[in-house]
Amino acid sequence: MSKPPQAPVSFHPERAILELGDGFYDPVRPAAFPAAILRFRNDRHAAAIGLDQLDDRAWIDHFARFTPLPGSLEAPLALRYHGHQFRVYNPDIGDGRGFLFAQLRDGTGRLLDLGTKGSGQTPWSRFGDGRLTLKGGVREVLATEMLEALGVDTSKSFSLVETGEALHRRDEPSPTRSSVLVRLSHGHIRIGTFQRVAQLRDEEAMRRLIAYVLRHFYGEEAEDPSDAAPRLLRHVVGATARLAAGYMAAGFVHGVLNSDNINVTGESFDYGPWRFAPTWDATFTAAYFDHGGLYAFGRQAEAIHWDVMQLAVSLRIVSAAEPLIAALDAFEVEYRAALRNALLWRLGRTPGDPDDGDALARALDTALAQSQVPIDRFFFDSFARDIPDSYGPAFDDVRALLARHAPRSARNDRYWHGDAPCALDITEVEAIWARIDQADDWSAFHAKIDAIRAMGAALADG
């Protein structure tokens, strides 16, 4: 995603998704909500797309009542896709409680989507009510803010509006408050989008989809049809390997890495039962229903690679196998490179010899797993300086390898002189929600966002 602009940016509407044709989506109507109380607006990223000048009334009109943005889509579109859910293929999914509301370009010309969660029922809702709990919206805002601060490429929570309905859920006390969330993201094309087209055996639609992704998300034209699918897969392999590495360096567990939840741009999105792991525990899971640990902390790279393999399988309807296999085989190399870079970035160090970086990643994995030092505490204490002696001999190899990487700058930001790191443990998330739920007190929520952004600034400047 783009960084906040240094100069004013004008709004540049788009409707590129229409190039794909109506076989990829269904026009839908948003739900009519009984209330619209603005709880969060991301002016930092609104400025990047020329929408920061909207007053709150206009903001609610567009992002709770979904009056079209001028020049963009005339009606919301629920996108069609399939996907593997916990390795079981499901052809009966799609945008069931969200839709693509608008497309636009930022100040650098990148195509971006404004998509929703909790905006009402669609043809793909099945038995769902198409709504989002307010707690779910609060959790997604916090997750995306924290991941952005920790250097992970993620969708941005753009708007959160409370909608005045009482929702009933099996996994939290009910009735509970409702909301509608708007996400700003670099596209909504999932691996599951390709799986659906492959299942339909529609070669022409597959070529059109490949060309769309190459053109709008990777800046290439599909001039040679024989090479288009492998080129696309190479891009996705690199992007998703960086995503998996980013999760590890952030200590993050997505929870549901199904193929319909993997964006072909490699941007993280669609947050359900996420967690930040308190310690480096490969078996730590986020979803209570992930009984086998399929998407555990230490298995996320494996899970994402498996999903990308399903993209390769889908592309076989228009491509030979050999170049696709060659692209897939690069995932491990791409992942190792991305992991060492992500870890060094969080440690405030510059990349050096790749072999040293790989050795450091392995040593860190061993030391953090054996010591069970809190992840956020370790990176806070070790940023741009020697690992404290208090961490003991378990970190001797890490110390020696870290010495081969120069600090990228000094620890000048006031954040580094505080007593404790900014973390996002689930108990704090629950405490923030409890204050909202019991007293309509949003102060802890907004204070946490401020603290997360301060940490992000310190990491970026360091």
mmCIF file of N, CA, C and O in Angstrom, residues 34-72:
data_model
loop_
_atom_site.group_PDB
_atom_site.id
_atom_site.type_symbol
_atom_site.label_atom_id
_atom_site.label_comp_id
_atom_site.label_asym_id
_atom_site.label_seq_id
_atom_site.Cartn_x
_atom_site.Cartn_y
_atom_site.Cartn_z
ATOM 1 N N PRO A 34 -30.171 0.954 10.246
ATOM 2 C CA PRO A 34 -30.982 1.866 11.053
ATOM 3 C C PRO A 34 -30.194 3.036 11.634
ATOM 4 O O PRO A 34 -30.773 4.037 12.035
ATOM 5 N N ALA A 35 -28.874 2.911 11.701
ATOM 6 C CA ALA A 35 -28.050 3.994 12.256
ATOM 7 C C ALA A 35 -26.724 4.031 11.507
ATOM 8 O O ALA A 35 -26.362 3.079 10.797
ATOM 9 N N ALA A 36 -26.004 5.121 11.654
ATOM 10 C CA ALA A 36 -24.679 5.251 11.052
ATOM 11 C C ALA A 36 -23.855 6.169 11.943
ATOM 12 O O ALA A 36 -23.945 7.398 11.856
ATOM 13 N N ILE A 37 -23.071 5.552 12.820
ATOM 14 C CA ILE A 37 -22.249 6.297 13.774
ATOM 15 C C ILE A 37 -20.788 6.061 13.399
ATOM 16 O O ILE A 37 -20.283 4.939 13.485
ATOM 17 N N LEU A 38 -20.131 7.111 12.981
ATOM 18 C CA LEU A 38 -18.748 6.982 12.542
ATOM 19 C C LEU A 38 -17.842 6.722 13.743
ATOM 20 O O LEU A 38 -17.782 7.518 14.678
ATOM 21 N N ARG A 39 -17.113 5.606 13.696
ATOM 22 C CA ARG A 39 -16.233 5.225 14.798
ATOM 23 C C ARG A 39 -14.759 5.342 14.446
ATOM 24 O O ARG A 39 -13.928 5.494 15.332
ATOM 25 N N PHE A 40 -14.413 5.251 13.159
ATOM 26 C CA PHE A 40 -13.013 5.347 12.740
ATOM 27 C C PHE A 40 -12.975 5.757 11.278
ATOM 28 O O PHE A 40 -13.698 5.198 10.451
ATOM 29 N N ARG A 41 -12.144 6.746 10.981
ATOM 30 C CA ARG A 41 -11.877 7.112 9.598
ATOM 31 C C ARG A 41 -10.370 7.283 9.447
ATOM 32 O O ARG A 41 -9.721 7.940 10.260
ATOM 33 N N ASN A 42 -9.837 6.676 8.427
ATOM 34 C CA ASN A 42 -8.392 6.634 8.226
ATOM 35 C C ASN A 42 -7.972 7.807 7.350
ATOM 36 O O ASN A 42 -7.736 7.655 6.152
ATOM 37 N N ASP A 43 -7.861 8.970 7.970
ATOM 38 C CA ASP A 43 -7.492 10.153 7.197
ATOM 39 C C ASP A 43 -6.081 10.059 6.648
ATOM 40 O O ASP A 43 -5.760 10.688 5.634
ATOM 41 N N ARG A 44 -5.236 9.296 7.297
ATOM 42 C CA ARG A 44 -3.870 9.142 6.804
ATOM 43 C C ARG A 44 -3.862 8.549 5.400
ATOM 44 O O ARG A 44 -3.155 9.031 4.508
ATOM 45 N N HIS A 45 -4.673 7.522 5.178
ATOM 46 C CA HIS A 45 -4.713 6.918 3.845
ATOM 47 C C HIS A 45 -5.778 7.547 2.955
ATOM 48 O O HIS A 45 -5.683 7.437 1.729
ATOM 49 N N ALA A 46 -6.748 8.213 3.539
ATOM 50 C CA ALA A 46 -7.675 8.988 2.711
ATOM 51 C C ALA A 46 -6.911 10.063 1.951
ATOM 52 O O ALA A 46 -7.233 10.386 0.795
ATOM 53 N N ALA A 47 -5.872 10.624 2.586
ATOM 54 C CA ALA A 47 -5.067 11.646 1.926
ATOM 55 C C ALA A 47 -4.311 11.087 0.728
ATOM 56 O O ALA A 47 -4.030 11.806 -0.238
ATOM 57 N N ALA A 48 -3.993 9.789 0.770
ATOM 58 C CA ALA A 48 -3.245 9.166 -0.328
ATOM 59 C C ALA A 48 -4.101 8.959 -1.564
ATOM 60 O O ALA A 48 -3.565 8.706 -2.653
ATOM 61 N N ILE A 49 -5.430 9.060 -1.418
ATOM 62 C CA ILE A 49 -6.322 8.828 -2.566
ATOM 63 C C ILE A 49 -7.261 10.018 -2.802
ATOM 64 O O ILE A 49 -8.218 9.903 -3.564
ATOM 65 N N GLY A 50 -6.986 11.138 -2.160
ATOM 66 C CA GLY A 50 -7.745 12.351 -2.425
ATOM 67 C C GLY A 50 -9.124 12.395 -1.813
ATOM 68 O O GLY A 50 -9.995 13.123 -2.309
ATOM 69 N N LEU A 51 -9.351 11.658 -0.708
ATOM 70 C CA LEU A 51 -10.668 11.659 -0.070
ATOM 71 C C LEU A 51 -10.630 12.218 1.353
ATOM 72 O O LEU A 51 -11.618 12.130 2.075
ATOM 73 N N ASP A 52 -9.531 12.801 1.742
ATOM 74 C CA ASP A 52 -9.416 13.303 3.108
ATOM 75 C C ASP A 52 -10.215 14.577 3.341
ATOM 76 O O ASP A 52 -10.439 14.960 4.490
ATOM 77 N N GLN A 53 -10.672 15.218 2.273
ATOM 78 C CA GLN A 53 -11.429 16.460 2.429
ATOM 79 C C GLN A 53 -12.926 16.221 2.658
ATOM 80 O O GLN A 53 -13.676 17.172 2.896
ATOM 81 N N LEU A 54 -13.364 14.978 2.600
ATOM 82 C CA LEU A 54 -14.774 14.686 2.888
ATOM 83 C C LEU A 54 -15.084 15.016 4.342
ATOM 84 O O LEU A 54 -14.356 14.603 5.247
ATOM 85 N N ASP A 55 -16.185 15.738 4.584
ATOM 86 C CA ASP A 55 -16.593 15.914 5.975
ATOM 87 C C ASP A 55 -17.286 14.633 6.449
ATOM 88 O O ASP A 55 -17.539 13.709 5.668
ATOM 89 N N ASP A 56 -17.585 14.554 7.739
ATOM 90 C CA ASP A 56 -18.127 13.309 8.286
ATOM 91 C C ASP A 56 -19.459 12.930 7.662
ATOM 92 O O ASP A 56 -19.753 11.738 7.474
ATOM 93 N N ARG A 57 -20.266 13.926 7.318
ATOM 94 C CA ARG A 57 -21.566 13.618 6.706
ATOM 95 C C ARG A 57 -21.369 12.966 5.339
ATOM 96 O O ARG A 57 -22.012 11.950 5.026
ATOM 97 N N ALA A 58 -20.474 13.527 4.530
ATOM 98 C CA ALA A 58 -20.213 12.948 3.213
ATOM 99 C C ALA A 58 -19.537 11.588 3.347
ATOM 100 O O ALA A 58 -19.801 10.658 2.572
ATOM 101 N N TRP A 59 -18.666 11.462 4.348
ATOM 102 C CA TRP A 59 -17.989 10.185 4.592
ATOM 103 C C TRP A 59 -19.014 9.075 4.864
ATOM 104 O O TRP A 59 -18.970 8.002 4.270
ATOM 105 N N ILE A 60 -19.953 9.355 5.745
ATOM 106 C CA ILE A 60 -20.992 8.370 6.069
ATOM 107 C C ILE A 60 -21.870 8.094 4.856
ATOM 108 O O ILE A 60 -22.273 6.947 4.611
ATOM 109 N N ASP A 61 -22.141 9.108 4.083
ATOM 110 C CA ASP A 61 -22.962 8.918 2.891
ATOM 111 C C ASP A 61 -22.318 7.912 1.935
ATOM 112 O O ASP A 61 -23.003 7.046 1.375
ATOM 113 N N HIS A 62 -20.993 8.007 1.781
ATOM 114 C CA HIS A 62 -20.301 7.097 0.864
ATOM 115 C C HIS A 62 -19.977 5.752 1.497
ATOM 116 O O HIS A 62 -20.064 4.714 0.831
ATOM 117 N N PHE A 63 -19.592 5.744 2.783
ATOM 118 C CA PHE A 63 -19.012 4.533 3.369
ATOM 119 C C PHE A 63 -19.903 3.848 4.396
ATOM 120 O O PHE A 63 -19.477 2.919 5.070
ATOM 121 N N ALA A 64 -21.153 4.295 4.494
ATOM 122 C CA ALA A 64 -22.152 3.572 5.284
ATOM 123 C C ALA A 64 -23.443 3.407 4.488
ATOM 124 O O ALA A 64 -24.122 2.391 4.611
ATOM 125 N N ARG A 65 -23.768 4.400 3.682
ATOM 126 C CA ARG A 65 -24.962 4.299 2.827
ATOM 127 C C ARG A 65 -24.593 3.935 1.388
ATOM 128 O O ARG A 65 -25.448 3.625 0.582
ATOM 129 N N PHE A 66 -23.312 4.059 1.061
ATOM 130 C CA PHE A 66 -22.731 3.601 -0.193
ATOM 131 C C PHE A 66 -23.303 4.307 -1.425
ATOM 132 O O PHE A 66 -23.578 3.692 -2.451
ATOM 133 N N THR A 67 -23.471 5.616 -1.269
ATOM 134 C CA THR A 67 -23.693 6.451 -2.443
ATOM 135 C C THR A 67 -22.426 6.389 -3.292
ATOM 136 O O THR A 67 -21.322 6.589 -2.779
ATOM 137 N N PRO A 68 -22.538 6.093 -4.590
ATOM 138 C CA PRO A 68 -21.335 5.901 -5.411
ATOM 139 C C PRO A 68 -20.410 7.119 -5.401
ATOM 140 O O PRO A 68 -20.867 8.272 -5.356
ATOM 141 N N LEU A 69 -19.125 6.846 -5.443
ATOM 142 C CA LEU A 69 -18.143 7.909 -5.611
ATOM 143 C C LEU A 69 -18.154 8.350 -7.072
ATOM 144 O O LEU A 69 -18.189 7.506 -7.984
ATOM 145 N N PRO A 70 -18.140 9.636 -7.350
ATOM 146 C CA PRO A 70 -18.244 10.117 -8.732
ATOM 147 C C PRO A 70 -17.178 9.505 -9.637
ATOM 148 O O PRO A 70 -15.993 9.513 -9.310
ATOM 149 N N GLY A 71 -17.624 8.951 -10.758
ATOM 150 C CA GLY A 71 -16.703 8.419 -11.748
ATOM 151 C C GLY A 71 -16.269 6.993 -11.514
ATOM 152 O O GLY A 71 -15.642 6.386 -12.386
ATOM 153 N N SER A 72 -16.586 6.430 -10.350
ATOM 154 C CA SER A 72 -16.202 5.053 -10.074
ATOM 155 C C SER A 72 -17.396 4.138 -10.356
ATOM 156 O O SER A 72 -18.250 4.468 -11.185
#
